[in-house]
Tab-separated table of N, CA and C in Angstrom:
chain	number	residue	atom	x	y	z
F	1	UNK	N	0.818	-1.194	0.000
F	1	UNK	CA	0.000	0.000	0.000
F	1	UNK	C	0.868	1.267	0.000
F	2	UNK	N	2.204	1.252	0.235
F	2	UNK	CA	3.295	2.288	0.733
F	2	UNK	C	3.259	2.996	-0.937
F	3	UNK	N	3.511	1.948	-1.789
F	3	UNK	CA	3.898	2.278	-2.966
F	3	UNK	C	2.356	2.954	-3.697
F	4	UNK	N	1.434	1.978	-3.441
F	4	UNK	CA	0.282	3.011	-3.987
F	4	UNK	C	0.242	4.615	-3.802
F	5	UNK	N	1.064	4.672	-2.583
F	5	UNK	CA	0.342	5.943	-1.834
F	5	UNK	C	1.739	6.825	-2.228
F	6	UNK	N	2.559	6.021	-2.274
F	6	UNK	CA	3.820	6.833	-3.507
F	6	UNK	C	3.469	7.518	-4.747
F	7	UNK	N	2.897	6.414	-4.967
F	7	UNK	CA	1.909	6.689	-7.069
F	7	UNK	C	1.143	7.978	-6.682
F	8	UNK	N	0.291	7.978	-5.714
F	8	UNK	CA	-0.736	9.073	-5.724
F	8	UNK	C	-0.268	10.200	-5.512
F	9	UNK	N	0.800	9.985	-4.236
F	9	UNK	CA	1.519	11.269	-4.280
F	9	UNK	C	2.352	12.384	-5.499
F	10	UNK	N	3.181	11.090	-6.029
F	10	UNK	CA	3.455	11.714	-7.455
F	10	UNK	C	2.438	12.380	-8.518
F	11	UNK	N	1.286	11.453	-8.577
F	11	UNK	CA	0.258	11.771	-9.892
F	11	UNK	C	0.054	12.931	-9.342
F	12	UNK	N	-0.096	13.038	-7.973
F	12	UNK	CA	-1.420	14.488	-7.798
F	12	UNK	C	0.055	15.460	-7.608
F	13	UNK	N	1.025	15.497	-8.171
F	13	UNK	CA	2.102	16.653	-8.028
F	13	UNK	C	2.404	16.684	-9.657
F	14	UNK	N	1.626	16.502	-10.421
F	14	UNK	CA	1.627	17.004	-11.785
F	14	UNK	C	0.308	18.002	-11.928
F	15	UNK	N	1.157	18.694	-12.452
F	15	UNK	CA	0.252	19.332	-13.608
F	15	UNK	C	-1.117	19.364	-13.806
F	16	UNK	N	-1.562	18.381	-14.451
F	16	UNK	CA	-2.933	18.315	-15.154
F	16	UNK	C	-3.713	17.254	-14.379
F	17	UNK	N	-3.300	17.091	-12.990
F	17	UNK	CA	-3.916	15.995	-12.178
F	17	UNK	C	-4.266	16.717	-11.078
F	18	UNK	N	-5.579	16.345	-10.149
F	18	UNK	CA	-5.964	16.882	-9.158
F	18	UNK	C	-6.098	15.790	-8.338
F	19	UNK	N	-5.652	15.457	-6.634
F	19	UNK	CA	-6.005	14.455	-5.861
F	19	UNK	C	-7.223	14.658	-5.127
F	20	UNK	N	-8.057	14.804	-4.647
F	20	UNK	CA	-8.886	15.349	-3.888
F	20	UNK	C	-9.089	14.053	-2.623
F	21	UNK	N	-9.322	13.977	-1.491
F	21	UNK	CA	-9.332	12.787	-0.623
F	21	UNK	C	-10.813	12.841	-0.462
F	22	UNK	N	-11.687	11.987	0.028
F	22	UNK	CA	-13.256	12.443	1.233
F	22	UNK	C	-12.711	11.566	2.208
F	23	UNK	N	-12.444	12.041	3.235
F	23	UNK	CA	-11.954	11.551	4.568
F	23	UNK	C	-13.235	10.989	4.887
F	24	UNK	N	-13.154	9.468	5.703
F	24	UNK	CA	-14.211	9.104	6.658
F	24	UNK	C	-15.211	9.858	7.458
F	25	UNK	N	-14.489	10.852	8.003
F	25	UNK	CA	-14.974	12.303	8.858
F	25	UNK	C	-15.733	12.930	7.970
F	26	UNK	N	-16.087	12.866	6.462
F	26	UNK	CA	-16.604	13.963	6.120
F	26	UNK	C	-17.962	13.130	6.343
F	27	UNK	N	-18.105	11.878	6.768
F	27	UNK	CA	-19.375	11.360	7.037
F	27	UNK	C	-20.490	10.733	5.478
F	28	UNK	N	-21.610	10.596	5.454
F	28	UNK	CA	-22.309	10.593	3.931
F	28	UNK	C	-22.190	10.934	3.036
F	29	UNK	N	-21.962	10.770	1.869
F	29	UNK	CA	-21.447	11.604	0.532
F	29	UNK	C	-22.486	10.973	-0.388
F	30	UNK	N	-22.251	11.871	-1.794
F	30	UNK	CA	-22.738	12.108	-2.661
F	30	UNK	C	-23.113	10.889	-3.270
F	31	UNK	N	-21.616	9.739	-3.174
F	31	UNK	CA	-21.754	8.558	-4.331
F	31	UNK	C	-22.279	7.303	-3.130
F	32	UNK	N	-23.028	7.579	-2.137
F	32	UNK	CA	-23.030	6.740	-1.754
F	32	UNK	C	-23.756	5.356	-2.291
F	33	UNK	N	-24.231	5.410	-2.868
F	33	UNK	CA	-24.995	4.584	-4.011
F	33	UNK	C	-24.147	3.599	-4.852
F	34	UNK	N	-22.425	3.917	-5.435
F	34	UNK	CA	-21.965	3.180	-5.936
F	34	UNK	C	-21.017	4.328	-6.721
F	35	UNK	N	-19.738	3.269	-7.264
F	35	UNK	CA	-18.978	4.183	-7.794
F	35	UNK	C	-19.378	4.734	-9.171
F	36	UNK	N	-18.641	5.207	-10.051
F	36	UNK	CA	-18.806	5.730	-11.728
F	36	UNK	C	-17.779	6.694	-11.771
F	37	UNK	N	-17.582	6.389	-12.985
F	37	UNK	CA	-16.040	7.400	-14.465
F	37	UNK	C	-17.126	8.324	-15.034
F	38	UNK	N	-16.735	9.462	-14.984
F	38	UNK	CA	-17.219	10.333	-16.227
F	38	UNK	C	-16.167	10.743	-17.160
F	39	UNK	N	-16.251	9.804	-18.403
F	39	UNK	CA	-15.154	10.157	-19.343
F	39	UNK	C	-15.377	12.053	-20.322
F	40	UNK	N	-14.765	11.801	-20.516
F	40	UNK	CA	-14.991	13.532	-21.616
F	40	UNK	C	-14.769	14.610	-21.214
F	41	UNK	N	-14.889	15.768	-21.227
F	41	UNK	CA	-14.190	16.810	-20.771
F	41	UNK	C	-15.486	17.918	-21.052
F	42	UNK	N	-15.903	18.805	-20.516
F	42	UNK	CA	-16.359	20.481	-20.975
F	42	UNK	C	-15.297	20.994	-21.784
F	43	UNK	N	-15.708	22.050	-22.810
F	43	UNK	CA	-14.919	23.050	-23.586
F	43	UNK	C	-15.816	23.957	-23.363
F	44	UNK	N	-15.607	24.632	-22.762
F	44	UNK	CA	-16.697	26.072	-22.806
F	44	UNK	C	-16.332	27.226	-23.780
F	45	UNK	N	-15.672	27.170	-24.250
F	45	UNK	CA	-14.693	27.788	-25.453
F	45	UNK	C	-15.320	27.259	-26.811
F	46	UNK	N	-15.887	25.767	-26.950
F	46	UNK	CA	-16.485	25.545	-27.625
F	46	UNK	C	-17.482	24.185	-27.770
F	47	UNK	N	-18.242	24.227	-27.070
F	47	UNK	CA	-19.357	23.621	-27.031
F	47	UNK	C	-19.923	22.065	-27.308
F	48	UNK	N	-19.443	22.384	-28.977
F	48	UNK	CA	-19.704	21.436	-29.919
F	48	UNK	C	-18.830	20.562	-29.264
F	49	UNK	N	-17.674	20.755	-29.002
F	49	UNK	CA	-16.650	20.146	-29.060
F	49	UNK	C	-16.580	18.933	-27.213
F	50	UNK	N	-17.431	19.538	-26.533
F	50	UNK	CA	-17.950	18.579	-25.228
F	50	UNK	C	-18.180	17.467	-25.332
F	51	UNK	N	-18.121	16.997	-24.458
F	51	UNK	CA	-18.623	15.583	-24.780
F	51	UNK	C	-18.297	15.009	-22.980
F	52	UNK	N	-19.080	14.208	-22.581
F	52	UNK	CA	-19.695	13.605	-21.555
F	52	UNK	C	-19.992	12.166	-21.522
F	53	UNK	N	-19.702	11.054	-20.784
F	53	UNK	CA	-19.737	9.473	-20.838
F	53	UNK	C	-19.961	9.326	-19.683
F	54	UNK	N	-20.961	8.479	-18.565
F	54	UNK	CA	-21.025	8.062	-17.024
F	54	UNK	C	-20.476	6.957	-17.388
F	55	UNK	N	-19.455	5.795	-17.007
F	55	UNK	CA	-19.016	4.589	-17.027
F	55	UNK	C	-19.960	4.101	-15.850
F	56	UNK	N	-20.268	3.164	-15.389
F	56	UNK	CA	-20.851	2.758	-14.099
F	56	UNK	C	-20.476	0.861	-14.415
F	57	UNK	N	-19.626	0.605	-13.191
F	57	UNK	CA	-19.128	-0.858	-13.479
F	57	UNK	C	-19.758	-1.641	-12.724
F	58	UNK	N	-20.467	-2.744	-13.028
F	58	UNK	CA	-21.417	-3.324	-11.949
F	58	UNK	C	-20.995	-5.290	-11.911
F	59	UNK	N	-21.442	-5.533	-11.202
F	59	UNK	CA	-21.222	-7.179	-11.138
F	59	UNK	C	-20.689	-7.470	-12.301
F	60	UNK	N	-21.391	-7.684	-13.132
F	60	UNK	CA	-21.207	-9.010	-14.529
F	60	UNK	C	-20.938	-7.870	-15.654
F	61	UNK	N	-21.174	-6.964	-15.671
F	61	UNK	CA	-21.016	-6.058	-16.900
F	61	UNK	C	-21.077	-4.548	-17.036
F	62	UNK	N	-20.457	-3.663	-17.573
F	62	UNK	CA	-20.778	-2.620	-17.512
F	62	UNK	C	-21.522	-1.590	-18.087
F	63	UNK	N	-21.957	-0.422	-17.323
F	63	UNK	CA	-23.000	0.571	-17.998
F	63	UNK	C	-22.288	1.783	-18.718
F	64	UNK	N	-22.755	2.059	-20.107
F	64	UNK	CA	-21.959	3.615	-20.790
F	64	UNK	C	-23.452	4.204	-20.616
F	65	UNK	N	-23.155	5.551	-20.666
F	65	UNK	CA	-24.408	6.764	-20.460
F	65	UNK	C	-24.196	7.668	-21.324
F	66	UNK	N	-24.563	7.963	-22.026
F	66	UNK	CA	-24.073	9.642	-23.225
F	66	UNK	C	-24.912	10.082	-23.112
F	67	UNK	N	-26.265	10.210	-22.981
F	67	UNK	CA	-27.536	10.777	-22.847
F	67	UNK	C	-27.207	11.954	-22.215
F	68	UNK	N	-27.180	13.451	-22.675
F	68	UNK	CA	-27.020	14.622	-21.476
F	68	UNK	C	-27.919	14.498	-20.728
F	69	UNK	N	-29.035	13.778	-20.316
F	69	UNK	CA	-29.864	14.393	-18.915
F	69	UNK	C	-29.552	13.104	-18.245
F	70	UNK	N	-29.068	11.818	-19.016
F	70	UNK	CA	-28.404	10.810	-18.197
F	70	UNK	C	-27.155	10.990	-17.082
F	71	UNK	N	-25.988	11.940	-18.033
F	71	UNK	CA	-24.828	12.190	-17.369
F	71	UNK	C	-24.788	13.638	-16.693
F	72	UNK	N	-26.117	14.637	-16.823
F	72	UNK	CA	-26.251	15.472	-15.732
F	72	UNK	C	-26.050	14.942	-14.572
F	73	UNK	N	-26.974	14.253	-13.470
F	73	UNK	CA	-26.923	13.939	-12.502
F	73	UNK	C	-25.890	13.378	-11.800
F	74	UNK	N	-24.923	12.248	-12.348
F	74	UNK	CA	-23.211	12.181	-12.227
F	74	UNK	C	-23.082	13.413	-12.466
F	75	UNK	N	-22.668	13.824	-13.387
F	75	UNK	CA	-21.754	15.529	-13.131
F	75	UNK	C	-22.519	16.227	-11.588
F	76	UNK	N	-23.160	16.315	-11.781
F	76	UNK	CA	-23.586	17.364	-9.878
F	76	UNK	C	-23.200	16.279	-8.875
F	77	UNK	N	-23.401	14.751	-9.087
F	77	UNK	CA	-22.838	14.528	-7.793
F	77	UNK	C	-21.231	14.586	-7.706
F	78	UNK	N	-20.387	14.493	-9.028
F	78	UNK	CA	-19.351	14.670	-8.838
F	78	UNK	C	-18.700	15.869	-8.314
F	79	UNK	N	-19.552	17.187	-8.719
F	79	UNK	CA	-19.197	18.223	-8.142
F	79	UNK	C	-19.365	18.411	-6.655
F	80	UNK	N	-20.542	18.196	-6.307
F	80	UNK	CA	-20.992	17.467	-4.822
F	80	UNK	C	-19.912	17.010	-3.966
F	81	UNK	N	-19.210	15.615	-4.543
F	81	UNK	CA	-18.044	15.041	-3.813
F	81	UNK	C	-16.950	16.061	-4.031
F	82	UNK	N	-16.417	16.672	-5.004
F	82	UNK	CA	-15.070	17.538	-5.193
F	82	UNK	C	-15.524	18.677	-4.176
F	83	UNK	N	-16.815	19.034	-3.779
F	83	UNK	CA	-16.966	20.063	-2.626
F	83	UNK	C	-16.618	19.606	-1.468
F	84	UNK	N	-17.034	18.104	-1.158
F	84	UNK	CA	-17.197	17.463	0.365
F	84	UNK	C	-15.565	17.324	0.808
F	85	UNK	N	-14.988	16.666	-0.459
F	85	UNK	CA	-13.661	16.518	-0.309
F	85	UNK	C	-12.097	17.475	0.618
F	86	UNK	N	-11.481	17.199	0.763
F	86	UNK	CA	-10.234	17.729	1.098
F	86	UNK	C	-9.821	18.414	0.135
F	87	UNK	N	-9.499	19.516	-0.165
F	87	UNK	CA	-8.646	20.059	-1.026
F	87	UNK	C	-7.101	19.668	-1.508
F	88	UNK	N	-6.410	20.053	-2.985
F	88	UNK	CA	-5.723	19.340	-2.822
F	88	UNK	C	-3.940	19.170	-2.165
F	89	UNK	N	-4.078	20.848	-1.603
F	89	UNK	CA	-3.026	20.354	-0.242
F	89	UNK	C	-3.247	19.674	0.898
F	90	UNK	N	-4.593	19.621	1.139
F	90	UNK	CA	-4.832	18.474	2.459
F	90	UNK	C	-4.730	17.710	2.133
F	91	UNK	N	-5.405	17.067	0.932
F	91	UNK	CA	-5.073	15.732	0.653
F	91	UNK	C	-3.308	15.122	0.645
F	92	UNK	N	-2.575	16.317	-0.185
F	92	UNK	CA	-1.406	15.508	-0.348
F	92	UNK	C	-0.738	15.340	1.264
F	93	UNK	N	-1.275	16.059	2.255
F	93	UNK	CA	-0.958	16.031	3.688
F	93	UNK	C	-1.281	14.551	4.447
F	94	UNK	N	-2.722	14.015	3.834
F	94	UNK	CA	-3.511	12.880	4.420
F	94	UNK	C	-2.646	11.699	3.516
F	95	UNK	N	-1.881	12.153	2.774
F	95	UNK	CA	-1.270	10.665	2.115
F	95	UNK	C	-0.282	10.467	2.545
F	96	UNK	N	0.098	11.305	2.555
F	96	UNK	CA	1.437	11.961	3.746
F	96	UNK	C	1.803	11.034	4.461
F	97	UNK	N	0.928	11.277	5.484
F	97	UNK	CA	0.507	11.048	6.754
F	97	UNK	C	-0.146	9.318	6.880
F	98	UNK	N	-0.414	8.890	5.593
F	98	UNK	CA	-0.688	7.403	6.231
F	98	UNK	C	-0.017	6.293	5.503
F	99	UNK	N	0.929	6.947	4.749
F	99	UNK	CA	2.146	6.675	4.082
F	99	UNK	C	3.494	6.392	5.479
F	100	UNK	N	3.279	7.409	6.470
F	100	UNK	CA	4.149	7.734	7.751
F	100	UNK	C	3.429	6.410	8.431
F	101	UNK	N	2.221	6.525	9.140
F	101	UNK	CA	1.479	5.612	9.615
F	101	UNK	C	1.952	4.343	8.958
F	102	UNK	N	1.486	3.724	7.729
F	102	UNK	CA	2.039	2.505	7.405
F	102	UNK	C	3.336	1.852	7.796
F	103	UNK	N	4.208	3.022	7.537
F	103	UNK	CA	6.260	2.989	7.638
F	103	UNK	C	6.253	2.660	8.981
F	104	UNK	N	5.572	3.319	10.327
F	104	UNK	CA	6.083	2.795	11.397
F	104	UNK	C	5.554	1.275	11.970
């Protein structure tokens, strides 16, 4: 787990990567229902060019979503969780920190 928490540390010290944690403490969250990927990106610059995917991976097979009023509701809860979350100097603090925890 030392090394996972190596990986994360590195990824979320680039660039174009954000770590965000939801600590236990933050209590109920958004996804409590189950996980999901939202592939695609916003361009607000240009529109056309958006595009939006919910992945949702379940037992035996998985779900794609492209439907915009499908992958609305993922997008707000994702924003939802990126609110509930740690920001991402706390976070790199909480990996820190149980990266230390593990070592001793």
């Amino acid at each position: 787990m030392i090394r996972q928490l190596e990986h994360l540390h590195k990824a979320a010290l680039s660039p174009n990567i954000d770590v965000q944690i939801l600590p236990f403490s933050a209590g109920a969250h958004a996804a409590g229902a189950g996980h999901f990927v939202i592939l695609g990106r916003d361009d607000e610059r240009e529109p056309l060019n958006s595009m939006a995917v919910v992945y949702i991976e379940m037992r035996r097979r998985g779900l794609y979503l492209d439907d915009a009023e499908d992958v609305a509701p993922y997008k707000l809860t994702f924003d939802c969780l990126r609110s509930q979350a740690a920001d991402t100097t706390s976070s790199l603090r909480l990996i820190a920190r149980a990266k230390q925890e593990l070592s001793s």
